[in-house]
Short mmCIF file of the C-alpha atoms (twelve columns), coordinates in Angstrom:
data_MODEL
# 
_entry.id   MODEL 
# 
loop_
_atom_site.group_PDB 
_atom_site.id 
_atom_site.type_symbol 
_atom_site.label_atom_id 
_atom_site.label_alt_id 
_atom_site.label_comp_id 
_atom_site.label_asym_id 
_atom_site.label_seq_id 
_atom_site.Cartn_x 
_atom_site.Cartn_y 
_atom_site.Cartn_z 
_atom_site.pdbx_PDB_model_num 
ATOM 1   C CA . VAL A 1   -153.862 0.301  -2.794  1 
ATOM 2   C CA . GLN A 2   -151.528 0.103  0.173   1 
ATOM 3   C CA . LEU A 3   -148.558 2.424  0.231   1 
ATOM 4   C CA . VAL A 4   -145.826 1.992  2.836   1 
ATOM 5   C CA . GLU A 5   -143.232 4.686  3.387   1 
ATOM 6   C CA . SER A 6   -139.838 4.005  4.945   1 
ATOM 7   C CA . GLY A 7   -136.367 5.449  5.271   1 
ATOM 8   C CA . GLY A 8   -136.962 8.399  7.551   1 
ATOM 9   C CA . GLY A 9   -134.816 9.224  10.543  1 
ATOM 10  C CA . LEU A 10  -132.779 11.816 12.355  1 
ATOM 11  C CA . VAL A 11  -130.039 13.534 10.386  1 
ATOM 12  C CA . GLN A 12  -127.911 16.619 10.814  1 
ATOM 13  C CA . ALA A 13  -128.317 19.590 8.551   1 
ATOM 14  C CA . GLY A 14  -126.438 19.021 5.321   1 
ATOM 15  C CA . GLY A 15  -126.963 15.284 5.500   1 
ATOM 16  C CA . SER A 16  -128.852 12.909 3.234   1 
ATOM 17  C CA . LEU A 17  -131.648 10.388 3.434   1 
ATOM 18  C CA . ARG A 18  -133.351 8.151  0.909   1 
ATOM 19  C CA . LEU A 19  -137.038 7.492  1.345   1 
ATOM 20  C CA . SER A 20  -138.846 4.534  -0.198  1 
ATOM 21  C CA . CYS A 21  -142.506 4.005  -1.003  1 
ATOM 22  C CA . ALA A 22  -143.620 0.433  -1.605  1 
ATOM 23  C CA . SER A 23  -146.932 -0.061 -3.363  1 
ATOM 24  C CA . SER A 24  -149.167 -3.115 -3.289  1 
ATOM 25  C CA . GLY A 25  -151.287 -1.744 -6.122  1 
ATOM 26  C CA . SER A 26  -151.571 -3.463 -9.484  1 
ATOM 27  C CA . THR A 27  -151.637 -0.132 -11.299 1 
ATOM 28  C CA . PHE A 28  -148.410 1.296  -9.897  1 
ATOM 29  C CA . SER A 29  -146.661 1.232  -13.254 1 
ATOM 30  C CA . ILE A 30  -149.327 3.449  -14.834 1 
ATOM 31  C CA . ASP A 31  -149.881 5.781  -11.879 1 
ATOM 32  C CA . THR A 32  -148.425 9.234  -11.491 1 
ATOM 33  C CA . MET A 33  -146.930 9.224  -7.992  1 
ATOM 34  C CA . GLY A 34  -146.046 11.929 -5.548  1 
ATOM 35  C CA . TRP A 35  -144.233 12.640 -2.318  1 
ATOM 36  C CA . TYR A 36  -145.905 14.961 0.145   1 
ATOM 37  C CA . ARG A 37  -144.905 16.203 3.581   1 
ATOM 38  C CA . GLN A 38  -146.488 17.710 6.654   1 
ATOM 39  C CA . ALA A 39  -144.406 19.732 9.052   1 
ATOM 40  C CA . PRO A 40  -145.521 20.293 12.643  1 
ATOM 41  C CA . GLY A 41  -148.328 22.822 12.746  1 
ATOM 42  C CA . LYS A 42  -148.502 23.147 8.973   1 
ATOM 43  C CA . GLN A 43  -150.666 21.843 6.189   1 
ATOM 44  C CA . ARG A 44  -149.546 18.910 4.106   1 
ATOM 45  C CA . GLU A 45  -147.770 20.028 0.944   1 
ATOM 46  C CA . LEU A 46  -146.597 18.499 -2.292  1 
ATOM 47  C CA . VAL A 47  -142.853 17.849 -2.489  1 
ATOM 48  C CA . ALA A 48  -142.341 16.102 -5.821  1 
ATOM 49  C CA . VAL A 49  -144.227 14.217 -8.500  1 
ATOM 50  C CA . ILE A 50  -143.138 11.681 -11.110 1 
ATOM 51  C CA . THR A 51  -145.071 10.382 -14.092 1 
ATOM 52  C CA . SER A 52  -145.720 6.692  -14.642 1 
ATOM 53  C CA . ALA A 53  -142.741 6.149  -16.931 1 
ATOM 54  C CA . GLY A 54  -140.503 8.370  -14.851 1 
ATOM 55  C CA . ASP A 55  -139.871 10.699 -17.757 1 
ATOM 56  C CA . LEU A 56  -141.349 13.817 -16.188 1 
ATOM 57  C CA . THR A 57  -140.841 15.182 -12.710 1 
ATOM 58  C CA . HIS A 58  -141.966 18.233 -10.789 1 
ATOM 59  C CA . TYR A 59  -140.567 19.672 -7.560  1 
ATOM 60  C CA . VAL A 60  -141.689 22.306 -5.134  1 
ATOM 61  C CA . GLU A 61  -139.325 25.256 -5.374  1 
ATOM 62  C CA . SER A 62  -137.872 24.775 -1.895  1 
ATOM 63  C CA . VAL A 63  -136.402 21.343 -2.715  1 
ATOM 64  C CA . LYS A 64  -135.250 21.878 -6.294  1 
ATOM 65  C CA . GLY A 65  -131.625 20.904 -6.739  1 
ATOM 66  C CA . ARG A 66  -131.572 19.009 -3.441  1 
ATOM 67  C CA . PHE A 67  -134.206 16.269 -3.794  1 
ATOM 68  C CA . THR A 68  -134.565 13.698 -6.565  1 
ATOM 69  C CA . ILE A 69  -137.665 11.613 -7.141  1 
ATOM 70  C CA . SER A 70  -137.382 8.296  -8.965  1 
ATOM 71  C CA . ARG A 71  -139.213 5.009  -9.353  1 
ATOM 72  C CA . ASP A 72  -138.657 1.359  -10.189 1 
ATOM 73  C CA . ASN A 73  -141.835 -0.024 -11.719 1 
ATOM 74  C CA . ALA A 74  -140.472 -3.566 -11.691 1 
ATOM 75  C CA . LYS A 75  -140.293 -3.322 -7.892  1 
ATOM 76  C CA . ASN A 76  -143.465 -1.262 -7.432  1 
ATOM 77  C CA . THR A 77  -141.356 1.220  -5.503  1 
ATOM 78  C CA . MET A 78  -140.788 4.957  -5.602  1 
ATOM 79  C CA . TYR A 79  -137.888 6.811  -4.005  1 
ATOM 80  C CA . LEU A 80  -136.988 10.260 -2.786  1 
ATOM 81  C CA . GLN A 81  -133.290 11.016 -2.486  1 
ATOM 82  C CA . MET A 82  -132.872 13.976 -0.178  1 
ATOM 83  C CA . ASN A 83  -129.518 15.756 -0.050  1 
ATOM 84  C CA . SER A 84  -128.350 18.933 1.671   1 
ATOM 85  C CA . LEU A 85  -131.142 18.585 4.176   1 
ATOM 86  C CA . LYS A 86  -132.235 21.638 6.129   1 
ATOM 87  C CA . PRO A 87  -134.069 21.915 9.452   1 
ATOM 88  C CA . GLU A 88  -137.102 23.206 7.535   1 
ATOM 89  C CA . ASP A 89  -137.304 19.840 5.772   1 
ATOM 90  C CA . THR A 90  -138.358 18.294 9.078   1 
ATOM 91  C CA . ALA A 91  -141.752 16.693 8.501   1 
ATOM 92  C CA . VAL A 92  -143.648 13.463 8.116   1 
ATOM 93  C CA . TYR A 93  -143.249 12.384 4.512   1 
ATOM 94  C CA . TYR A 94  -146.011 10.544 2.683   1 
ATOM 95  C CA . CYS A 95  -146.366 9.012  -0.750  1 
ATOM 96  C CA . ASN A 96  -149.568 8.750  -2.735  1 
ATOM 97  C CA . VAL A 97  -150.978 8.332  -6.172  1 
ATOM 98  C CA . ALA A 98  -151.152 11.801 -7.711  1 
ATOM 99  C CA . ASP A 99  -153.511 13.366 -10.208 1 
ATOM 100 C CA . TYR A 100 -151.581 13.890 -13.426 1 
ATOM 101 C CA . TYR A 101 -152.905 17.424 -13.973 1 
ATOM 102 C CA . ASN A 102 -153.098 19.017 -10.544 1 
ATOM 103 C CA . PHE A 103 -150.904 16.666 -8.460  1 
ATOM 104 C CA . ALA A 104 -153.617 16.221 -5.858  1 
ATOM 105 C CA . ALA A 105 -153.325 13.074 -3.773  1 
ATOM 106 C CA . MET A 106 -155.806 10.436 -4.902  1 
ATOM 107 C CA . ASN A 107 -155.911 7.826  -2.130  1 
ATOM 108 C CA . ALA A 108 -156.074 7.577  1.622   1 
ATOM 109 C CA . TRP A 109 -152.877 8.462  3.437   1 
ATOM 110 C CA . GLY A 110 -150.530 5.908  4.948   1 
ATOM 111 C CA . LYS A 111 -148.582 6.321  8.159   1 
ATOM 112 C CA . GLY A 112 -145.752 8.229  6.553   1 
ATOM 113 C CA . THR A 113 -142.132 8.305  7.627   1 
ATOM 114 C CA . LEU A 114 -140.700 10.948 9.933   1 
ATOM 115 C CA . VAL A 115 -137.696 12.978 8.838   1 
ATOM 116 C CA . THR A 116 -136.042 15.112 11.485  1 
ATOM 117 C CA . VAL A 117 -133.204 17.447 10.528  1 
ATOM 118 C CA . SER A 118 -131.211 18.912 13.381  1 
ATOM 119 C CA . SER A 119 -129.330 22.186 13.097  1 
# 
């Protein structure tokens, strides 16, 4: 499975970005998917997860109310709408297939997309 992230960039605090994750996998429509991020000097962390049908989502506490995860199975694409961005959201953002029960990433990581939020 090849996952390609896009949509990152430089934005001022309070701004918005929309990330996309395009999948080449044939099982995308039945995979639980997640967004993860790694800030400079920190471990990679889960940001949000969405079930295969898009009916259930989970967010890390720090992004609740600001980020929205969604997917379009017809396009094999997942999205992350990020609003009210904060400097602490600065990180490389990755997408991956996620374990349904513990949200652990299941595949090798792609290149990610860099989000930089200036204060």
